Amino acid sequence: MSYELFMRGELPRWALVEYRMDPAEIDDVAAAVAAAFAQAEGAILPGQRVCLAAGSRGIDRIDEVVKAAVAEVRARGGEPFVIPAMGSHGGATAEGQVEVLASLGITEERIGCPIRSSMETVLLGTVEGDIPVFIDRIAHEEADLIIPINRVKPHTDFRGPVESGLLKMIAIGLGKQKGADTFHGQGFPQFYRLIPAVGQFTLGRVNIPFGLALVENGYARLFHVEAVAAERIWEREQELCALARERMARLPLKAMDVLIVDYIGKDISGLGMDSNVVGRYYTGPTGTGPEIQRIIVRDLTETTEGNAVGVGMADVVLEQAVAKMDREKTYMNCITAKTPEGARVALTVRTDREALAVALACCLKVTTEQARIVRIQDTKHLDRFYVSEPLLNEVLATGLCRVVEELHPIAFDPSGMFKHKGV
């Protein structure tokens, strides 16, 4: 079947625009980490075994952060090792989680210390009567202290005083698949209260003197590193979450007909594509905008290693993305999160031309010539994007964007794929 029969009329032209945001960022990661550790001077004693907990997210220069943290621990006479703290990611296997770290540049050779991975956990106790709290066995039994390292940012699935960050890593990431599964079994609407409850419970029973909090700017570049003492994590993380929300990039548009997303992946967002950017979740619109009628997903990132969580938010998907989907990794992640809809595959087509034709045909009250179309690399990198002519004036009126490639036809090669291979 040729889906191009749905393409009625000529597509509008589009332009490539640059989105200007606050460019402040950290130049010297090692110096920033050293300054953060200096904030927690005295927390690490000579001879102590120090467990550094690293997650699965594609945080800017996370390999440099972890390497610098290893050096700081050694400088204080500690014996560092790294563990994956990522719940069920990596197919919920010890080997898979090491592979996830390696995909982020975190290897023993790169960071200069052992990486120890296990899916075994220890039961610390319960909160709210019957909710069990688990923690990684190696971190609990074979370390004198644990330092979680994580980015603080708005979450994609819930809202609360704290969302993604140190407390979430302590409550869920360190709980491995068993803890993550138990936690998610309570449902995302409970996270706003359970993350603080479980996190504070764990802090009261495990030696976590401080956490290393990271915040990125709108260009997805690291701009803040801070050692947050255990007794201040609840209070300080609320402030850092607000800061991250203020700095994060969003599309400067209220509505569009079709959003084309070149890549989704776990390194982009826990949801594959950030609901804070696309304004929708599996259950429908988030209410924060923008309003998008249809979303096209073109491909998966290499770093996501087949984990296609979030593909269920798309309306049209290219075959090349579906072909890369690792069902075991994707299903394990979705089952643990209690969101099977995250793995549902939408209308699947071969080419960009077909995808655009189908997406537009599924829109309401839209003519092809006046279609409001946007194409982004992914929801983490919004500094440049394509915008069709009917939206261009609105984008420029914000004063935050400038045209870097003048209006030109939306062109396809003989195989039906975009001539411009990337944003």
Short mmCIF file of C-alpha atoms in Angstrom, two decimals:
data_model
loop_
_atom_site.label_atom_id
_atom_site.label_comp_id
_atom_site.label_asym_id
_atom_site.label_seq_id
_atom_site.Cartn_x
_atom_site.Cartn_y
_atom_site.Cartn_z
CA MET A 1 0.00 0.00 0.00
CA SER A 2 1.28 3.45 -0.86
CA TYR A 3 0.57 5.85 1.97
CA GLU A 4 1.53 8.76 -0.27
CA LEU A 5 -2.02 8.78 -1.59
CA PHE A 6 -2.85 10.66 1.64
CA MET A 7 -0.52 13.49 0.65
CA ARG A 8 -2.97 15.97 -0.85
CA GLY A 9 -1.36 19.18 -2.04
CA GLU A 10 2.14 20.58 -1.66
CA LEU A 11 3.94 20.56 1.67
CA PRO A 12 4.84 23.98 3.09
CA ARG A 13 8.44 25.10 3.08
CA TRP A 14 10.42 25.01 6.30
CA ALA A 15 13.39 26.82 7.78
CA LEU A 16 16.09 25.80 10.21
CA VAL A 17 16.11 28.03 13.26
CA GLU A 18 18.46 28.41 16.19
CA TYR A 19 16.98 28.67 19.67
CA ARG A 20 19.08 30.88 21.94
CA MET A 21 19.15 30.05 25.66
CA ASP A 22 21.36 30.85 28.63
CA PRO A 23 24.75 29.42 27.57
CA ALA A 24 26.29 29.22 31.06
CA GLU A 25 28.03 25.87 31.51
CA ILE A 26 30.92 24.20 33.31
CA ASP A 27 34.16 24.13 31.33
CA ASP A 28 36.36 22.13 33.72
CA VAL A 29 34.37 19.17 35.05
CA ALA A 30 37.20 17.87 37.23
CA ALA A 31 37.55 21.26 38.94
CA ALA A 32 33.79 21.50 39.50
CA VAL A 33 33.68 18.03 41.06
CA ALA A 34 36.72 18.85 43.22
CA ALA A 35 34.97 22.00 44.46
CA ALA A 36 31.85 19.98 45.25
CA PHE A 37 33.81 17.39 47.24
CA ALA A 38 35.47 20.22 49.14
CA GLN A 39 31.97 21.17 50.32
CA ALA A 40 31.78 17.77 52.02
CA GLU A 41 35.29 17.70 53.45
CA GLY A 42 35.64 15.15 56.24
CA ALA A 43 32.88 12.86 54.94
CA ILE A 44 35.41 10.34 53.57
CA LEU A 45 38.06 8.85 55.88
CA PRO A 46 41.28 7.09 54.82
CA GLY A 47 40.77 3.38 54.17
CA GLN A 48 37.01 3.57 53.71
CA ARG A 49 35.42 1.62 50.88
CA VAL A 50 33.40 4.17 48.93
CA CYS A 51 30.60 3.11 46.60
CA LEU A 52 29.82 5.61 43.84
CA ALA A 53 26.32 5.00 42.44
CA ALA A 54 25.86 5.89 38.76
CA GLY A 55 22.66 5.70 36.74
CA SER A 56 21.62 5.02 33.16
CA ARG A 57 20.78 8.52 31.96
CA GLY A 58 22.76 10.30 29.25
CA ILE A 59 23.94 13.08 31.53
CA ASP A 60 26.36 15.54 29.99
CA ARG A 61 29.95 14.36 30.51
CA ILE A 62 28.86 11.83 33.13
CA ASP A 63 31.98 9.77 32.47
CA GLU A 64 34.13 12.80 33.36
CA VAL A 65 32.06 13.40 36.49
CA VAL A 66 32.46 9.81 37.69
CA LYS A 67 36.17 9.75 36.83
CA ALA A 68 36.70 12.99 38.78
CA ALA A 69 34.71 11.61 41.73
CA VAL A 70 36.92 8.52 41.77
CA ALA A 71 40.00 10.77 41.88
CA GLU A 72 38.54 12.83 44.73
CA VAL A 73 37.77 9.72 46.79
CA ARG A 74 41.33 8.45 46.27
CA ALA A 75 42.78 11.85 47.17
CA ARG A 76 41.11 11.45 50.58
CA GLY A 77 42.49 7.95 51.07
CA GLY A 78 39.28 6.16 50.18
CA GLU A 79 38.97 2.99 48.09
CA PRO A 80 36.38 3.73 45.38
CA PHE A 81 34.28 1.41 43.28
CA VAL A 82 31.25 2.08 41.08
CA ILE A 83 27.91 0.28 40.93
CA PRO A 84 25.02 0.72 38.49
CA ALA A 85 22.05 2.32 40.27
CA MET A 86 19.40 2.08 37.60
CA GLY A 87 16.52 -0.08 38.77
CA SER A 88 15.54 -2.47 35.97
CA HIS A 89 17.47 -0.90 33.10
CA GLY A 90 19.92 -2.92 31.05
CA GLY A 91 17.44 -5.77 30.78
CA ALA A 92 17.51 -6.13 34.58
CA THR A 93 20.76 -8.13 34.45
CA ALA A 94 24.09 -7.38 36.09
CA GLU A 95 25.87 -7.68 32.75
CA GLY A 96 23.31 -5.52 30.98
CA GLN A 97 23.71 -2.74 33.52
CA VAL A 98 27.50 -2.76 33.08
CA GLU A 99 26.89 -2.45 29.35
CA VAL A 100 24.66 0.57 29.94
CA LEU A 101 27.43 2.25 31.93
CA ALA A 102 29.92 1.42 29.19
CA SER A 103 27.64 3.04 26.61
CA LEU A 104 27.92 6.23 28.67
CA GLY A 105 31.72 6.02 28.70
CA ILE A 106 31.86 4.63 32.24
CA THR A 107 34.28 1.70 32.07
CA GLU A 108 36.93 0.51 34.52
CA GLU A 109 39.66 1.64 32.12
CA ARG A 110 38.10 5.09 31.68
CA ILE A 111 37.34 5.91 35.32
CA GLY A 112 40.24 4.05 36.91
CA CYS A 113 38.43 1.89 39.47
CA PRO A 114 36.40 -1.34 39.65
CA ILE A 115 32.78 -1.53 38.53
CA ARG A 116 30.80 -4.06 40.53
CA SER A 117 27.36 -5.08 39.38
CA SER A 118 24.74 -7.33 40.91
CA MET A 119 20.95 -7.50 40.92
CA GLU A 120 20.91 -8.83 44.49
CA THR A 121 19.29 -6.63 47.12
CA VAL A 122 18.93 -6.34 50.87
CA LEU A 123 15.61 -5.56 52.57
CA LEU A 124 16.10 -2.53 54.81
CA GLY A 125 12.58 -2.52 56.23
CA THR A 126 9.20 -1.10 55.30
CA VAL A 127 7.55 2.30 55.06
CA GLU A 128 3.88 3.13 55.46
CA GLY A 129 3.31 -0.22 57.06
CA ASP A 130 3.86 -2.66 54.22
CA ILE A 131 5.96 -1.10 51.44
CA PRO A 132 9.37 -2.83 51.40
CA VAL A 133 12.55 -0.83 50.92
CA PHE A 134 15.43 -2.54 49.10
CA ILE A 135 19.03 -1.56 48.44
CA ASP A 136 21.81 -2.99 46.31
CA ARG A 137 23.54 -5.77 48.27
CA ILE A 138 27.10 -4.81 47.25
CA ALA A 139 26.55 -1.17 48.20
CA HIS A 140 25.05 -2.17 51.54
CA GLU A 141 27.40 -4.95 52.59
CA GLU A 142 30.71 -4.17 50.92
CA ALA A 143 30.98 -0.39 51.23
CA ASP A 144 31.52 1.85 54.22
CA LEU A 145 29.63 4.67 52.56
CA ILE A 146 27.65 5.37 49.40
CA ILE A 147 27.69 8.51 47.27
CA PRO A 148 24.85 8.71 44.70
CA ILE A 149 25.61 10.74 41.57
CA ASN A 150 22.61 11.93 39.62
CA ARG A 151 21.10 14.74 37.58
CA VAL A 152 18.28 16.73 39.19
CA LYS A 153 15.47 17.55 36.76
CA PRO A 154 11.69 17.48 36.29
CA HIS A 155 10.34 13.95 35.92
CA THR A 156 8.40 12.78 32.91
CA ASP A 157 5.72 10.78 34.77
CA PHE A 158 4.73 12.71 37.88
CA ARG A 159 4.91 16.05 39.68
CA GLY A 160 6.10 16.64 43.23
CA PRO A 161 8.43 18.73 45.41
CA VAL A 162 11.30 16.51 44.24
CA GLU A 163 11.25 14.49 41.04
CA SER A 164 14.30 13.03 39.27
CA GLY A 165 17.44 13.37 41.33
CA LEU A 166 19.29 12.09 44.37
CA LEU A 167 16.27 10.92 46.37
CA LYS A 168 14.87 9.06 43.37
CA MET A 169 18.19 7.29 42.82
CA ILE A 170 18.33 6.37 46.51
CA ALA A 171 14.71 5.20 46.55
CA ILE A 172 14.52 3.43 43.17
CA GLY A 173 17.87 3.23 41.37
CA LEU A 174 19.67 1.60 44.30
CA GLY A 175 16.74 -0.76 44.79
CA LYS A 176 17.59 -2.55 41.53
CA GLN A 177 14.81 -4.35 39.63
CA LYS A 178 13.18 -5.74 42.75
CA GLY A 179 12.95 -2.39 44.45
CA ALA A 180 11.93 -0.56 41.29
CA ASP A 181 9.20 -3.11 40.60
CA THR A 182 7.84 -2.84 44.13
CA PHE A 183 7.99 0.94 44.04
CA HIS A 184 6.32 1.28 40.65
CA GLY A 185 3.65 -1.13 41.83
CA GLN A 186 2.28 1.70 43.94
CA GLY A 187 1.69 3.79 40.80
CA PHE A 188 3.21 7.07 39.57
CA PRO A 189 0.55 9.18 41.34
CA GLN A 190 2.12 8.04 44.63
CA PHE A 191 5.70 8.93 43.72
CA TYR A 192 5.47 12.50 44.99
CA ARG A 193 5.19 11.19 48.55
CA LEU A 194 6.87 7.77 48.30
CA ILE A 195 10.20 9.03 46.91
CA PRO A 196 10.76 11.30 49.94
CA ALA A 197 9.48 8.63 52.33
CA VAL A 198 11.65 5.81 50.96
CA GLY A 199 14.63 8.08 50.37
CA GLN A 200 14.58 9.49 53.90
CA PHE A 201 14.05 6.01 55.35
CA THR A 202 17.14 4.77 53.50
CA LEU A 203 19.22 7.78 54.53
CA GLY A 204 18.40 6.98 58.14
CA ARG A 205 19.75 3.44 57.85
CA VAL A 206 22.61 3.60 55.35
CA ASN A 207 25.76 5.72 55.43
CA ILE A 208 25.14 8.17 52.60
CA PRO A 209 26.96 11.29 53.82
CA PHE A 210 26.14 13.32 50.71
CA GLY A 211 25.02 13.03 47.12
CA LEU A 212 26.55 14.64 44.05
CA ALA A 213 23.77 16.65 42.37
CA LEU A 214 24.14 17.67 38.73
CA VAL A 215 22.02 20.22 36.85
CA GLU A 216 22.04 20.87 33.09
CA ASN A 217 21.15 24.00 31.14
CA GLY A 218 18.80 24.28 28.16
CA TYR A 219 21.53 23.06 25.83
CA ALA A 220 21.77 19.83 27.85
CA ARG A 221 25.17 20.94 29.12
CA LEU A 222 26.32 20.62 32.70
CA PHE A 223 26.21 23.96 34.49
CA HIS A 224 26.01 23.09 38.18
CA VAL A 225 27.64 20.45 40.40
CA GLU A 226 26.98 20.36 44.12
CA ALA A 227 27.62 18.03 47.05
CA VAL A 228 24.38 17.97 49.03
CA ALA A 229 24.67 16.72 52.61
CA ALA A 230 22.27 13.95 53.58
CA GLU A 231 20.39 16.08 56.07
CA ARG A 232 19.78 18.74 53.40
CA ILE A 233 18.87 16.57 50.40
CA TRP A 234 15.09 16.90 50.85
CA GLU A 235 15.21 20.69 51.17
CA ARG A 236 17.98 21.43 48.68
CA GLU A 237 16.74 19.09 45.98
CA GLN A 238 13.45 20.98 45.83
CA GLU A 239 15.42 24.14 45.04
CA LEU A 240 17.59 22.39 42.45
CA CYS A 241 14.52 20.86 40.79
CA ALA A 242 13.00 24.33 40.45
CA LEU A 243 16.28 25.60 39.00
CA ALA A 244 16.41 22.73 36.49
CA ARG A 245 12.79 23.34 35.47
CA GLU A 246 13.58 27.00 34.87
CA ARG A 247 16.63 26.17 32.74
CA MET A 248 15.28 23.24 30.71
CA ALA A 249 14.59 23.78 27.01
CA ARG A 250 11.05 23.76 25.69
CA LEU A 251 9.74 24.33 22.20
CA PRO A 252 8.74 28.02 22.00
CA LEU A 253 5.36 27.19 20.46
CA LYS A 254 1.83 26.79 21.78
CA ALA A 255 0.61 24.28 19.21
CA MET A 256 1.60 22.37 16.09
CA ASP A 257 0.10 19.75 13.83
CA VAL A 258 3.03 17.34 13.45
CA LEU A 259 6.20 16.97 15.49
CA ILE A 260 8.93 14.90 13.88
CA VAL A 261 11.37 13.43 16.42
CA ASP A 262 14.54 12.05 14.85
CA TYR A 263 15.58 10.01 17.90
CA ILE A 264 14.17 8.67 21.14
CA GLY A 265 16.12 6.76 23.78
CA LYS A 266 16.81 6.22 27.47
CA ASP A 267 19.86 8.48 27.14
CA ILE A 268 17.51 11.27 26.05
CA SER A 269 14.83 10.76 28.70
CA GLY A 270 13.56 8.06 31.00
CA LEU A 271 10.47 8.15 28.80
CA GLY A 272 12.41 8.07 25.52
CA MET A 273 11.06 11.53 24.71
CA ASP A 274 10.49 14.04 27.48
CA SER A 275 6.80 14.61 28.26
CA ASN A 276 7.76 18.07 29.54
CA VAL A 277 8.76 18.93 25.96
CA VAL A 278 6.10 17.16 23.89
CA GLY A 279 3.23 17.96 26.26
CA ARG A 280 1.79 14.46 26.27
CA TYR A 281 1.98 11.25 28.25
CA TYR A 282 0.61 7.78 27.53
CA THR A 283 -2.70 8.81 29.05
CA GLY A 284 -3.00 11.98 26.94
CA PRO A 285 -2.03 15.66 27.11
CA THR A 286 -0.14 16.81 30.20
CA GLY A 287 -1.91 20.15 30.19
CA THR A 288 1.33 22.10 30.09
CA GLY A 289 1.63 22.23 26.30
CA PRO A 290 2.49 22.45 23.57
CA GLU A 291 -0.58 20.98 21.90
CA ILE A 292 0.61 18.51 19.26
CA GLN A 293 -1.82 16.61 17.08
CA ARG A 294 0.57 13.88 15.85
CA ILE A 295 4.11 12.75 16.67
CA ILE A 296 6.43 10.88 14.31
CA VAL A 297 9.40 8.91 15.68
CA ARG A 298 12.11 8.23 13.11
CA ASP A 299 14.76 6.23 14.96
CA LEU A 300 16.32 5.07 18.25
CA THR A 301 19.60 6.42 19.59
CA GLU A 302 22.56 4.10 19.49
CA THR A 303 23.15 4.52 23.22
CA THR A 304 19.66 3.30 24.16
CA GLU A 305 20.77 -0.14 22.88
CA GLY A 306 17.33 -1.13 21.67
CA ASN A 307 15.36 0.12 24.66
CA ALA A 308 12.42 1.76 22.91
CA VAL A 309 10.48 2.85 25.99
CA GLY A 310 8.32 5.82 25.03
CA VAL A 311 7.64 4.68 21.49
CA GLY A 312 4.06 4.29 22.70
CA MET A 313 3.65 8.07 22.74
CA ALA A 314 4.18 8.26 18.99
CA ASP A 315 1.41 8.14 16.39
CA VAL A 316 3.61 7.11 13.46
CA VAL A 317 6.92 5.21 13.61
CA LEU A 318 9.49 4.41 10.94
CA GLU A 319 10.41 0.79 10.32
CA GLN A 320 14.07 1.57 11.01
CA ALA A 321 13.17 2.41 14.62
CA VAL A 322 11.04 -0.70 15.11
CA ALA A 323 13.81 -2.90 13.67
CA LYS A 324 16.21 -1.69 16.37
CA MET A 325 13.78 -2.33 19.22
CA ASP A 326 15.08 -4.85 21.77
CA ARG A 327 11.86 -6.29 23.09
CA GLU A 328 13.38 -7.88 26.17
CA LYS A 329 14.96 -4.63 27.37
CA THR A 330 11.93 -2.57 26.43
CA TYR A 331 9.39 -4.95 27.96
CA MET A 332 11.40 -5.37 31.17
CA ASN A 333 11.53 -1.61 31.60
CA CYS A 334 7.81 -1.15 30.84
CA ILE A 335 6.67 -4.04 33.01
CA THR A 336 8.73 -2.80 35.95
CA ALA A 337 7.31 0.72 35.48
CA LYS A 338 3.76 -0.72 35.13
CA THR A 339 3.38 1.12 31.82
CA PRO A 340 2.97 -1.54 29.09
CA GLU A 341 1.60 1.18 26.83
CA GLY A 342 5.14 2.56 26.63
CA ALA A 343 6.12 -0.33 24.34
CA ARG A 344 3.12 -0.17 22.01
CA VAL A 345 4.15 0.37 18.42
CA ALA A 346 2.02 2.80 16.41
CA LEU A 347 1.35 2.96 12.67
CA THR A 348 4.60 1.82 11.09
CA VAL A 349 5.82 2.98 7.68
CA ARG A 350 8.97 2.69 5.64
CA THR A 351 9.90 6.26 4.74
CA ASP A 352 9.83 9.84 5.96
CA ARG A 353 7.56 10.79 3.07
CA GLU A 354 5.03 8.14 4.08
CA ALA A 355 5.29 9.05 7.76
CA LEU A 356 4.52 12.70 7.06
CA ALA A 357 1.66 11.80 4.75
CA VAL A 358 0.07 9.50 7.33
CA ALA A 359 0.58 11.90 10.23
CA LEU A 360 -1.02 14.78 8.35
CA ALA A 361 -3.89 12.56 7.23
CA CYS A 362 -4.56 11.80 10.90
CA CYS A 363 -4.74 15.49 11.85
CA LEU A 364 -7.97 17.45 12.20
CA LYS A 365 -8.77 20.65 10.32
CA VAL A 366 -5.41 20.80 8.53
CA THR A 367 -4.51 21.38 4.91
CA THR A 368 -1.20 20.09 3.67
CA GLU A 369 -0.12 23.53 2.45
CA GLN A 370 -0.77 25.17 5.84
CA ALA A 371 0.48 22.31 8.02
CA ARG A 372 2.34 23.41 11.14
CA ILE A 373 5.31 21.04 11.16
CA VAL A 374 8.34 20.93 13.48
CA ARG A 375 11.32 18.59 13.29
CA ILE A 376 13.74 18.13 16.21
CA GLN A 377 16.76 15.93 16.79
CA ASP A 378 15.37 14.76 20.14
CA THR A 379 13.69 16.28 23.18
CA LYS A 380 17.02 16.90 24.91
CA HIS A 381 18.61 18.96 22.14
CA LEU A 382 16.37 21.82 21.05
CA ASP A 383 18.94 24.46 20.17
CA ARG A 384 18.19 23.94 16.45
CA PHE A 385 15.00 22.72 14.82
CA TYR A 386 13.07 22.91 11.57
CA VAL A 387 9.79 24.83 11.55
CA SER A 388 7.33 25.09 8.66
CA GLU A 389 6.40 28.46 7.19
CA PRO A 390 2.98 28.74 8.90
CA LEU A 391 4.77 28.70 12.28
CA LEU A 392 7.87 30.72 11.46
CA ASN A 393 6.56 34.16 12.44
CA GLU A 394 5.34 32.84 15.79
CA VAL A 395 8.75 31.38 16.53
CA LEU A 396 10.61 34.55 15.54
CA ALA A 397 8.22 36.73 17.56
CA THR A 398 9.54 35.14 20.76
CA GLY A 399 12.83 36.99 20.25
CA LEU A 400 14.64 33.77 21.20
CA CYS A 401 15.11 32.31 17.73
CA ARG A 402 16.85 33.29 14.52
CA VAL A 403 16.82 31.72 11.07
CA VAL A 404 20.05 29.93 10.18
CA GLU A 405 18.79 28.25 7.01
CA GLU A 406 16.20 30.14 4.96
CA LEU A 407 12.84 28.71 3.92
CA HIS A 408 13.19 25.83 1.45
CA PRO A 409 11.09 22.86 0.34
CA ILE A 410 10.74 19.80 2.56
CA ALA A 411 12.77 17.56 0.26
CA PHE A 412 13.14 13.79 0.05
CA ASP A 413 15.73 11.59 -1.64
CA PRO A 414 14.72 8.91 -4.19
CA SER A 415 14.10 6.42 -1.37
CA GLY A 416 11.61 8.75 0.33
CA MET A 417 13.83 9.79 3.22
CA PHE A 418 14.58 13.40 4.18
CA LYS A 419 17.43 14.86 2.11
CA HIS A 420 18.61 16.69 5.23
CA LYS A 421 19.75 13.74 7.33
CA GLY A 422 19.72 15.59 10.64
CA VAL A 423 18.78 18.77 12.41
#
